[in-house]
Amino acid sequence: MGTPLVSNCSSDLTPGIALVGVGPGDPSLLTLRAVQKIEQSTLVAYPVSRLDREGMAANIASTWISNEKKRLPLLFPMVKEVESLKQAWIDASDQLADAVFNGERVVFLCQGDVSLFASSSYVLLGLKARYPECPVELVPGVTAISAAAAAAAWPLTIQQDQLLVLPTPDDSKTLEILLADAFRWKRVIALMKLGHRWTWVKPLLARKNLLDDALFAQKVGWPDQKIIKAIDLDETVQSYFSLLLIRQSWPEIIP
Ligand SMILES: C[S@@+](CC[C@H](N)C(=O)[O-])C[C@H]1O[C@@H](n2cnc3c(N)ncnc32)[C@H](O)[C@@H]1O
């Protein structure tokens, strides 16, 4: 048998770190395992874009974070500059490993699933590279895509459908090519990180006559969740926490 990719915390009460998916948005979407890991932890870590902010993942899980629990906000700045990003990931891994080596049972909270465009993946890669002996467990969560499809009662994929999940490209030419390929291959597209790009995505979809085929989802699971047909949404800048599902065709045989 080969070496496992990540070590499994054999006992839940030994020091180690669990990367735990929460939400998205709605705290009732946490898995039983996620709640168990938070309750058994001695220290709760979570990403923040600024140290004076609470962070969305911590907010979602707040019901299960008791007052006596130690907290560790970790800075994941929303910048593109490579050196700052790398340093932030290294700092986060160092602080988490330090806590584990000091006997803490750590959870690192992450919005949605821990493996899909997730801050927890930088922590995982940082720990693997720098502290391979540190026990790590991953607790999967509900992705924003699944939560959006469920909230809209919108089948994501069936039969031979393909699914392409990607960050919204930065230029319209790339999106045009993706849309043409998706039409050819009966591929549903999930565009993450839509935010400010909606100002040019909407006119492009309008030109291609695809607005009726697209569903917009913003802040799914939060009290101000918005799920509407793309055609009904103004072409103004949207929240970073928004995504678009585009289905250009349905299988021939459906109920
Ligand atoms: C860094 S990714 C995190 C994805 C997350 N790990 C998941 O499993 O869904 C951030 C992107 O996910 C999407 N997203 C995350 N939470 C969302 C929510 N509550 N509602 C709508 N989209 C969301 C947005 O497209 C956002 O730009």
PDB file of C-alpha atoms and ligand atoms in Angstrom:
ATOM      1  CA  MET A   1       0.000   0.000   0.000  1.00  0.00           C
ATOM      2  CA  GLY A   2       1.395   3.474  -0.880  1.00  0.00           C
ATOM      3  CA  THR A   3       1.860   6.364   1.536  1.00  0.00           C
ATOM      4  CA  PRO A   4      -1.397   8.281   2.065  1.00  0.00           C
ATOM      5  CA  LEU A   5      -1.434  11.752   0.450  1.00  0.00           C
ATOM      6  CA  VAL A   6      -2.284  13.387   3.762  1.00  0.00           C
ATOM      7  CA  SER A   7      -2.079  11.866   7.182  1.00  0.00           C
ATOM      8  CA  ASN A   8      -5.396  11.048   8.770  1.00  0.00           C
ATOM      9  CA  CYS A   9      -5.926  12.242  12.332  1.00  0.00           C
ATOM     10  CA  SER A  10      -6.382   8.789  13.890  1.00  0.00           C
ATOM     11  CA  SER A  11      -7.710  10.204  17.137  1.00  0.00           C
ATOM     12  CA  ASP A  12      -9.722  13.391  17.191  1.00  0.00           C
ATOM     13  CA  LEU A  13      -8.129  14.457  20.473  1.00  0.00           C
ATOM     14  CA  THR A  14      -4.501  14.474  19.358  1.00  0.00           C
ATOM     15  CA  PRO A  15      -2.828  17.659  18.089  1.00  0.00           C
ATOM     16  CA  GLY A  16      -3.258  18.238  14.388  1.00  0.00           C
ATOM     17  CA  ILE A  17      -4.991  20.455  11.920  1.00  0.00           C
ATOM     18  CA  ALA A  18      -8.307  19.978  10.147  1.00  0.00           C
ATOM     19  CA  LEU A  19      -9.124  22.073   7.094  1.00  0.00           C
ATOM     20  CA  VAL A  20     -12.884  22.405   7.388  1.00  0.00           C
ATOM     21  CA  GLY A  21     -15.364  23.545   4.733  1.00  0.00           C
ATOM     22  CA  VAL A  22     -18.226  25.694   6.078  1.00  0.00           C
ATOM     23  CA  GLY A  23     -21.327  27.124   4.449  1.00  0.00           C
ATOM     24  CA  PRO A  24     -21.369  28.605   1.906  1.00  0.00           C
ATOM     25  CA  GLY A  25     -23.316  31.272   3.758  1.00  0.00           C
ATOM     26  CA  ASP A  26     -25.862  29.131   5.531  1.00  0.00           C
ATOM     27  CA  PRO A  27     -24.459  27.595   8.774  1.00  0.00           C
ATOM     28  CA  SER A  28     -26.915  24.702   8.508  1.00  0.00           C
ATOM     29  CA  LEU A  29     -24.958  23.464   5.473  1.00  0.00           C
ATOM     30  CA  LEU A  30     -21.994  22.442   7.654  1.00  0.00           C
ATOM     31  CA  THR A  31     -21.477  18.681   7.742  1.00  0.00           C
ATOM     32  CA  LEU A  32     -21.670  16.759  11.019  1.00  0.00           C
ATOM     33  CA  ARG A  33     -17.938  16.161  10.676  1.00  0.00           C
ATOM     34  CA  ALA A  34     -17.271  19.891  10.324  1.00  0.00           C
ATOM     35  CA  VAL A  35     -19.228  20.663  13.498  1.00  0.00           C
ATOM     36  CA  GLN A  36     -17.481  17.808  15.337  1.00  0.00           C
ATOM     37  CA  LYS A  37     -14.022  19.045  14.346  1.00  0.00           C
ATOM     38  CA  ILE A  38     -14.838  22.620  15.434  1.00  0.00           C
ATOM     39  CA  GLU A  39     -16.263  21.454  18.756  1.00  0.00           C
ATOM     40  CA  GLN A  40     -13.247  19.223  19.463  1.00  0.00           C
ATOM     41  CA  SER A  41     -10.727  21.893  18.493  1.00  0.00           C
ATOM     42  CA  THR A  42      -8.787  24.033  20.955  1.00  0.00           C
ATOM     43  CA  LEU A  43      -7.966  26.733  18.396  1.00  0.00           C
ATOM     44  CA  VAL A  44     -10.025  28.047  15.492  1.00  0.00           C
ATOM     45  CA  ALA A  45      -8.119  29.654  12.620  1.00  0.00           C
ATOM     46  CA  TYR A  46      -9.735  31.383   9.659  1.00  0.00           C
ATOM     47  CA  PRO A  47      -8.762  33.572   6.706  1.00  0.00           C
ATOM     48  CA  VAL A  48      -9.305  37.332   6.792  1.00  0.00           C
ATOM     49  CA  SER A  49      -8.566  39.909   4.108  1.00  0.00           C
ATOM     50  CA  ARG A  50      -7.674  42.445   6.849  1.00  0.00           C
ATOM     51  CA  LEU A  51      -6.755  41.742  10.442  1.00  0.00           C
ATOM     52  CA  ASP A  52      -9.525  44.030  11.736  1.00  0.00           C
ATOM     53  CA  ARG A  53     -12.196  41.948   9.956  1.00  0.00           C
ATOM     54  CA  GLU A  54     -13.950  38.832  11.265  1.00  0.00           C
ATOM     55  CA  GLY A  55     -13.845  36.827   8.044  1.00  0.00           C
ATOM     56  CA  MET A  56     -16.794  35.153   6.357  1.00  0.00           C
ATOM     57  CA  ALA A  57     -15.863  31.571   7.232  1.00  0.00           C
ATOM     58  CA  ALA A  58     -15.623  32.440  10.950  1.00  0.00           C
ATOM     59  CA  ASN A  59     -18.921  34.281  10.731  1.00  0.00           C
ATOM     60  CA  ILE A  60     -20.663  31.271   9.162  1.00  0.00           C
ATOM     61  CA  ALA A  61     -19.339  28.882  11.821  1.00  0.00           C
ATOM     62  CA  SER A  62     -19.797  31.290  14.760  1.00  0.00           C
ATOM     63  CA  THR A  63     -22.645  29.230  16.268  1.00  0.00           C
ATOM     64  CA  TRP A  64     -20.148  26.445  17.009  1.00  0.00           C
ATOM     65  CA  ILE A  65     -17.203  28.564  18.129  1.00  0.00           C
ATOM     66  CA  SER A  66     -17.562  28.820  21.902  1.00  0.00           C
ATOM     67  CA  ASN A  67     -16.237  31.886  23.720  1.00  0.00           C
ATOM     68  CA  GLU A  68     -13.383  30.043  25.433  1.00  0.00           C
ATOM     69  CA  LYS A  69     -11.997  28.758  22.131  1.00  0.00           C
ATOM     70  CA  LYS A  70      -8.689  30.365  21.078  1.00  0.00           C
ATOM     71  CA  ARG A  71      -8.919  32.235  17.763  1.00  0.00           C
ATOM     72  CA  LEU A  72      -6.287  32.794  15.105  1.00  0.00           C
ATOM     73  CA  PRO A  73      -7.204  35.120  12.200  1.00  0.00           C
ATOM     74  CA  LEU A  74      -4.778  34.579   9.334  1.00  0.00           C
ATOM     75  CA  LEU A  75      -4.151  37.258   6.753  1.00  0.00           C
ATOM     76  CA  PHE A  76      -4.902  36.255   3.163  1.00  0.00           C
ATOM     77  CA  PRO A  77      -4.659  39.654   1.422  1.00  0.00           C
ATOM     78  CA  MET A  78      -6.755  40.271  -1.707  1.00  0.00           C
ATOM     79  CA  VAL A  79      -3.748  41.330  -3.798  1.00  0.00           C
ATOM     80  CA  LYS A  80      -2.155  40.039  -6.995  1.00  0.00           C
ATOM     81  CA  GLU A  81       1.463  40.751  -6.092  1.00  0.00           C
ATOM     82  CA  VAL A  82       3.150  37.328  -6.029  1.00  0.00           C
ATOM     83  CA  GLU A  83       5.695  37.916  -3.249  1.00  0.00           C
ATOM     84  CA  SER A  84       3.060  39.283  -0.827  1.00  0.00           C
ATOM     85  CA  LEU A  85       0.798  36.329  -1.532  1.00  0.00           C
ATOM     86  CA  LYS A  86       3.561  33.748  -1.092  1.00  0.00           C
ATOM     87  CA  GLN A  87       4.671  35.381   2.154  1.00  0.00           C
ATOM     88  CA  ALA A  88       1.092  35.350   3.472  1.00  0.00           C
ATOM     89  CA  TRP A  89       0.725  31.623   2.667  1.00  0.00           C
ATOM     90  CA  ILE A  90       4.060  30.830   4.321  1.00  0.00           C
ATOM     91  CA  ASP A  91       3.167  32.905   7.414  1.00  0.00           C
ATOM     92  CA  ALA A  92      -0.189  31.135   7.674  1.00  0.00           C
ATOM     93  CA  SER A  93       1.395  27.663   7.406  1.00  0.00           C
ATOM     94  CA  ASP A  94       4.079  28.598   9.969  1.00  0.00           C
ATOM     95  CA  GLN A  95       1.540  29.871  12.496  1.00  0.00           C
ATOM     96  CA  LEU A  96      -0.682  26.804  12.084  1.00  0.00           C
ATOM     97  CA  ALA A  97       2.218  24.357  12.375  1.00  0.00           C
ATOM     98  CA  ASP A  98       3.510  26.239  15.457  1.00  0.00           C
ATOM     99  CA  ALA A  99       0.118  25.852  17.111  1.00  0.00           C
ATOM    100  CA  VAL A 100       0.009  22.114  16.345  1.00  0.00           C
ATOM    101  CA  PHE A 101       3.542  21.589  17.693  1.00  0.00           C
ATOM    102  CA  ASN A 102       2.414  23.413  20.846  1.00  0.00           C
ATOM    103  CA  GLY A 103      -0.263  20.766  21.358  1.00  0.00           C
ATOM    104  CA  GLU A 104      -3.296  22.516  19.840  1.00  0.00           C
ATOM    105  CA  ARG A 105      -6.096  20.800  17.959  1.00  0.00           C
ATOM    106  CA  VAL A 106      -6.542  23.320  15.178  1.00  0.00           C
ATOM    107  CA  VAL A 107      -9.322  23.828  12.671  1.00  0.00           C
ATOM    108  CA  PHE A 108      -8.828  26.126   9.708  1.00  0.00           C
ATOM    109  CA  LEU A 109     -12.215  27.248   8.396  1.00  0.00           C
ATOM    110  CA  CYS A 110     -12.796  27.767   4.719  1.00  0.00           C
ATOM    111  CA  GLN A 111     -15.900  28.936   2.844  1.00  0.00           C
ATOM    112  CA  GLY A 112     -17.527  26.232   0.719  1.00  0.00           C
ATOM    113  CA  ASP A 113     -15.421  23.210  -0.157  1.00  0.00           C
ATOM    114  CA  VAL A 114     -11.798  22.975   1.006  1.00  0.00           C
ATOM    115  CA  SER A 115     -10.471  21.871  -2.395  1.00  0.00           C
ATOM    116  CA  LEU A 116     -12.247  24.217  -4.804  1.00  0.00           C
ATOM    117  CA  PHE A 117     -10.466  27.562  -5.281  1.00  0.00           C
ATOM    118  CA  ALA A 118      -9.932  27.492  -1.541  1.00  0.00           C
ATOM    119  CA  SER A 119      -7.573  29.354   0.801  1.00  0.00           C
ATOM    120  CA  SER A 120      -7.202  26.034   2.627  1.00  0.00           C
ATOM    121  CA  SER A 121      -5.371  24.632  -0.416  1.00  0.00           C
ATOM    122  CA  TYR A 122      -2.539  27.144   0.106  1.00  0.00           C
ATOM    123  CA  VAL A 123      -2.386  26.094   3.742  1.00  0.00           C
ATOM    124  CA  LEU A 124      -2.326  22.431   2.728  1.00  0.00           C
ATOM    125  CA  LEU A 125       0.441  22.932   0.169  1.00  0.00           C
ATOM    126  CA  GLY A 126       2.421  25.119   2.585  1.00  0.00           C
ATOM    127  CA  LEU A 127       2.166  22.535   5.365  1.00  0.00           C
ATOM    128  CA  LYS A 128       3.085  19.656   3.058  1.00  0.00           C
ATOM    129  CA  ALA A 129       6.145  21.482   1.789  1.00  0.00           C
ATOM    130  CA  ARG A 130       7.366  22.918   5.092  1.00  0.00           C
ATOM    131  CA  TYR A 131       6.000  20.595   7.783  1.00  0.00           C
ATOM    132  CA  PRO A 132       5.357  17.171   6.199  1.00  0.00           C
ATOM    133  CA  GLU A 133       5.160  15.618   9.669  1.00  0.00           C
ATOM    134  CA  CYS A 134       2.218  17.823  10.715  1.00  0.00           C
ATOM    135  CA  PRO A 135      -1.021  15.761  10.788  1.00  0.00           C
ATOM    136  CA  VAL A 136      -3.627  17.227   8.426  1.00  0.00           C
ATOM    137  CA  GLU A 137      -7.200  16.182   7.737  1.00  0.00           C
ATOM    138  CA  LEU A 138      -9.548  17.673   5.152  1.00  0.00           C
ATOM    139  CA  VAL A 139     -13.283  17.953   5.792  1.00  0.00           C
ATOM    140  CA  PRO A 140     -15.114  18.642   2.526  1.00  0.00           C
ATOM    141  CA  GLY A 141     -17.862  21.246   2.334  1.00  0.00           C
ATOM    142  CA  VAL A 142     -20.723  22.247   0.042  1.00  0.00           C
ATOM    143  CA  THR A 143     -19.491  24.229  -2.949  1.00  0.00           C
ATOM    144  CA  ALA A 144     -21.092  27.557  -3.812  1.00  0.00           C
ATOM    145  CA  ILE A 145     -21.972  26.046  -7.194  1.00  0.00           C
ATOM    146  CA  SER A 146     -23.928  23.170  -5.629  1.00  0.00           C
ATOM    147  CA  ALA A 147     -25.581  25.509  -3.143  1.00  0.00           C
ATOM    148  CA  ALA A 148     -26.590  27.883  -5.956  1.00  0.00           C
ATOM    149  CA  ALA A 149     -27.992  25.069  -8.115  1.00  0.00           C
ATOM    150  CA  ALA A 150     -29.944  23.705  -5.148  1.00  0.00           C
ATOM    151  CA  ALA A 151     -31.303  27.112  -4.133  1.00  0.00           C
ATOM    152  CA  ALA A 152     -32.516  27.667  -7.694  1.00  0.00           C
ATOM    153  CA  ALA A 153     -33.801  24.092  -8.136  1.00  0.00           C
ATOM    154  CA  TRP A 154     -31.579  24.009 -11.230  1.00  0.00           C
ATOM    155  CA  PRO A 155     -30.141  20.606 -12.243  1.00  0.00           C
ATOM    156  CA  LEU A 156     -26.424  21.218 -12.649  1.00  0.00           C
ATOM    157  CA  THR A 157     -25.596  18.261 -14.917  1.00  0.00           C
ATOM    158  CA  ILE A 158     -27.433  15.165 -16.110  1.00  0.00           C
ATOM    159  CA  GLN A 159     -26.735  12.297 -18.510  1.00  0.00           C
ATOM    160  CA  GLN A 160     -23.917  13.249 -20.902  1.00  0.00           C
ATOM    161  CA  ASP A 161     -23.658  16.887 -19.776  1.00  0.00           C
ATOM    162  CA  GLN A 162     -20.177  18.135 -19.030  1.00  0.00           C
ATOM    163  CA  LEU A 163     -19.389  20.679 -16.343  1.00  0.00           C
ATOM    164  CA  LEU A 164     -16.691  23.319 -16.659  1.00  0.00           C
ATOM    165  CA  VAL A 165     -15.915  25.246 -13.476  1.00  0.00           C
ATOM    166  CA  LEU A 166     -13.563  28.188 -13.842  1.00  0.00           C
ATOM    167  CA  PRO A 167     -12.865  31.720 -12.684  1.00  0.00           C
ATOM    168  CA  THR A 168     -14.470  34.211 -15.071  1.00  0.00           C
ATOM    169  CA  PRO A 169     -11.823  35.047 -17.679  1.00  0.00           C
ATOM    170  CA  ASP A 170     -10.514  38.594 -17.856  1.00  0.00           C
ATOM    171  CA  ASP A 171     -11.363  39.118 -21.522  1.00  0.00           C
ATOM    172  CA  SER A 172     -14.395  38.618 -23.697  1.00  0.00           C
ATOM    173  CA  LYS A 173     -12.561  36.744 -26.472  1.00  0.00           C
ATOM    174  CA  THR A 174     -11.677  33.875 -24.121  1.00  0.00           C
ATOM    175  CA  LEU A 175     -15.249  33.663 -22.840  1.00  0.00           C
ATOM    176  CA  GLU A 176     -16.612  33.639 -26.404  1.00  0.00           C
ATOM    177  CA  ILE A 177     -14.416  30.632 -27.233  1.00  0.00           C
ATOM    178  CA  LEU A 178     -15.464  28.836 -24.034  1.00  0.00           C
ATOM    179  CA  LEU A 179     -19.130  29.431 -24.821  1.00  0.00           C
ATOM    180  CA  ALA A 180     -18.764  28.092 -28.373  1.00  0.00           C
ATOM    181  CA  ASP A 181     -16.970  24.961 -27.117  1.00  0.00           C
ATOM    182  CA  ALA A 182     -19.556  24.513 -24.380  1.00  0.00           C
ATOM    183  CA  PHE A 183     -22.371  24.623 -26.914  1.00  0.00           C
ATOM    184  CA  ARG A 184     -20.620  21.984 -29.044  1.00  0.00           C
ATOM    185  CA  TRP A 185     -19.936  19.626 -26.131  1.00  0.00           C
ATOM    186  CA  LYS A 186     -23.183  20.161 -24.187  1.00  0.00           C
ATOM    187  CA  ARG A 187     -21.136  21.645 -21.416  1.00  0.00           C
ATOM    188  CA  VAL A 188     -22.590  23.571 -18.509  1.00  0.00           C
ATOM    189  CA  ILE A 189     -20.326  26.449 -17.454  1.00  0.00           C
ATOM    190  CA  ALA A 190     -19.950  27.685 -13.885  1.00  0.00           C
ATOM    191  CA  LEU A 191     -18.228  31.079 -13.809  1.00  0.00           C
ATOM    192  CA  MET A 192     -16.756  31.899 -10.398  1.00  0.00           C
ATOM    193  CA  LYS A 193     -15.294  35.255  -9.349  1.00  0.00           C
ATOM    194  CA  LEU A 194     -17.791  37.069 -11.558  1.00  0.00           C
ATOM    195  CA  GLY A 195     -17.921  40.328  -9.516  1.00  0.00           C
ATOM    196  CA  HIS A 196     -16.833  43.352 -11.551  1.00  0.00           C
ATOM    197  CA  ARG A 197     -16.561  41.293 -14.777  1.00  0.00           C
ATOM    198  CA  TRP A 198     -20.356  41.161 -15.005  1.00  0.00           C
ATOM    199  CA  THR A 199     -20.258  44.640 -16.608  1.00  0.00           C
ATOM    200  CA  TRP A 200     -18.868  43.114 -19.825  1.00  0.00           C
ATOM    201  CA  VAL A 201     -20.140  39.521 -19.422  1.00  0.00           C
ATOM    202  CA  LYS A 202     -23.775  40.621 -19.581  1.00  0.00           C
ATOM    203  CA  PRO A 203     -23.448  42.508 -22.914  1.00  0.00           C
ATOM    204  CA  LEU A 204     -21.527  39.530 -24.349  1.00  0.00           C
ATOM    205  CA  LEU A 205     -24.250  37.067 -23.315  1.00  0.00           C
ATOM    206  CA  ALA A 206     -26.870  39.450 -24.706  1.00  0.00           C
ATOM    207  CA  ARG A 207     -25.077  39.550 -28.091  1.00  0.00           C
ATOM    208  CA  LYS A 208     -24.955  35.730 -28.118  1.00  0.00           C
ATOM    209  CA  ASN A 209     -28.609  35.490 -27.094  1.00  0.00           C
ATOM    210  CA  LEU A 210     -27.648  33.511 -23.996  1.00  0.00           C
ATOM    211  CA  LEU A 211     -29.084  35.614 -21.200  1.00  0.00           C
ATOM    212  CA  ASP A 212     -32.138  33.373 -20.923  1.00  0.00           C
ATOM    213  CA  ASP A 213     -29.845  30.375 -20.406  1.00  0.00           C
ATOM    214  CA  ALA A 214     -27.888  31.835 -17.516  1.00  0.00           C
ATOM    215  CA  LEU A 215     -28.560  31.901 -13.802  1.00  0.00           C
ATOM    216  CA  PHE A 216     -26.949  34.468 -11.509  1.00  0.00           C
ATOM    217  CA  ALA A 217     -26.313  33.594  -7.850  1.00  0.00           C
ATOM    218  CA  GLN A 218     -24.951  36.011  -5.280  1.00  0.00           C
ATOM    219  CA  LYS A 219     -24.182  35.469  -1.585  1.00  0.00           C
ATOM    220  CA  VAL A 220     -25.914  32.116  -1.616  1.00  0.00           C
ATOM    221  CA  GLY A 221     -26.971  31.090   1.872  1.00  0.00           C
ATOM    222  CA  TRP A 222     -26.654  34.588   3.320  1.00  0.00           C
ATOM    223  CA  PRO A 223     -29.751  36.581   4.373  1.00  0.00           C
ATOM    224  CA  ASP A 224     -29.253  38.866   1.330  1.00  0.00           C
ATOM    225  CA  GLN A 225     -28.885  35.950  -1.122  1.00  0.00           C
ATOM    226  CA  LYS A 226     -29.883  36.860  -4.670  1.00  0.00           C
ATOM    227  CA  ILE A 227     -30.686  34.196  -7.273  1.00  0.00           C
ATOM    228  CA  ILE A 228     -32.142  35.487 -10.484  1.00  0.00           C
ATOM    229  CA  LYS A 229     -32.121  34.934 -14.231  1.00  0.00           C
ATOM    230  CA  ALA A 230     -29.166  36.767 -15.747  1.00  0.00           C
ATOM    231  CA  ILE A 231     -31.518  38.665 -18.016  1.00  0.00           C
ATOM    232  CA  ASP A 232     -33.098  40.351 -14.976  1.00  0.00           C
ATOM    233  CA  LEU A 233     -29.816  41.702 -13.553  1.00  0.00           C
ATOM    234  CA  ASP A 234     -28.428  45.158 -14.418  1.00  0.00           C
ATOM    235  CA  GLU A 235     -24.957  45.207 -15.950  1.00  0.00           C
ATOM    236  CA  THR A 236     -23.424  46.837 -12.874  1.00  0.00           C
ATOM    237  CA  VAL A 237     -20.475  45.633 -10.759  1.00  0.00           C
ATOM    238  CA  GLN A 238     -21.537  42.725  -8.538  1.00  0.00           C
ATOM    239  CA  SER A 239     -20.220  41.320  -5.263  1.00  0.00           C
ATOM    240  CA  TYR A 240     -17.112  39.122  -5.340  1.00  0.00           C
ATOM    241  CA  PHE A 241     -19.402  36.433  -3.892  1.00  0.00           C
ATOM    242  CA  SER A 242     -21.320  35.904  -7.090  1.00  0.00           C
ATOM    243  CA  LEU A 243     -21.281  33.281  -9.811  1.00  0.00           C
ATOM    244  CA  LEU A 244     -23.029  32.446 -13.061  1.00  0.00           C
ATOM    245  CA  LEU A 245     -24.322  29.089 -14.301  1.00  0.00           C
ATOM    246  CA  ILE A 246     -24.802  28.843 -18.073  1.00  0.00           C
ATOM    247  CA  ARG A 247     -26.657  25.942 -19.689  1.00  0.00           C
ATOM    248  CA  GLN A 248     -27.077  26.278 -23.469  1.00  0.00           C
ATOM    249  CA  SER A 249     -29.004  23.045 -24.063  1.00  0.00           C
ATOM    250  CA  TRP A 250     -30.820  20.195 -22.328  1.00  0.00           C
ATOM    251  CA  PRO A 251     -30.544  16.480 -23.118  1.00  0.00           C
ATOM    252  CA  GLU A 252     -33.227  15.329 -25.552  1.00  0.00           C
ATOM    253  CA  ILE A 253     -34.795  12.844 -23.146  1.00  0.00           C
ATOM    254  CA  ILE A 254     -35.957  14.483 -19.955  1.00  0.00           C
ATOM    255  CA  PRO A 255     -39.273  14.254 -18.074  1.00  0.00           C
TER     256      PRO A 255
HETATM  257  C1  LIG B   1     -12.168  31.704  -3.629  1.00  0.00           C
HETATM  258  S1  LIG B   1     -13.613  31.031  -4.391  1.00  0.00           S
HETATM  259  C2  LIG B   1     -14.212  29.996  -3.098  1.00  0.00           C
HETATM  260  C3  LIG B   1     -14.999  28.807  -3.592  1.00  0.00           C
HETATM  261  C4  LIG B   1     -15.442  27.908  -2.457  1.00  0.00           C
HETATM  262  N1  LIG B   1     -14.306  27.202  -1.873  1.00  0.00           N
HETATM  263  C5  LIG B   1     -16.491  26.898  -2.908  1.00  0.00           C
HETATM  264  O1  LIG B   1     -16.322  25.688  -2.674  1.00  0.00           O
HETATM  265  O2  LIG B   1     -17.524  27.319  -3.453  1.00  0.00           O
HETATM  266  C6  LIG B   1     -14.657  32.416  -4.316  1.00  0.00           C
HETATM  267  C7  LIG B   1     -15.714  32.388  -5.380  1.00  0.00           C
HETATM  268  O3  LIG B   1     -16.680  31.408  -5.050  1.00  0.00           O
HETATM  269  C8  LIG B   1     -17.988  31.896  -5.349  1.00  0.00           C
HETATM  270  N2  LIG B   1     -18.732  31.979  -4.086  1.00  0.00           N
HETATM  271  C9  LIG B   1     -18.277  31.699  -2.858  1.00  0.00           C
HETATM  272  N3  LIG B   1     -19.255  31.820  -1.955  1.00  0.00           N
HETATM  273  C10 LIG B   1     -20.360  32.194  -2.628  1.00  0.00           C
HETATM  274  C11 LIG B   1     -21.702  32.443  -2.255  1.00  0.00           C
HETATM  275  N4  LIG B   1     -22.098  32.348  -0.992  1.00  0.00           N
HETATM  276  N5  LIG B   1     -22.578  32.773  -3.233  1.00  0.00           N
HETATM  277  C12 LIG B   1     -22.190  32.849  -4.523  1.00  0.00           C
HETATM  278  N6  LIG B   1     -20.929  32.603  -4.931  1.00  0.00           N
HETATM  279  C13 LIG B   1     -20.033  32.288  -3.995  1.00  0.00           C
HETATM  280  C14 LIG B   1     -17.833  33.255  -6.012  1.00  0.00           C
HETATM  281  O4  LIG B   1     -17.777  33.071  -7.413  1.00  0.00           O
HETATM  282  C15 LIG B   1     -16.492  33.708  -5.470  1.00  0.00           C
HETATM  283  O5  LIG B   1     -15.875  34.628  -6.330  1.00  0.00           O
END
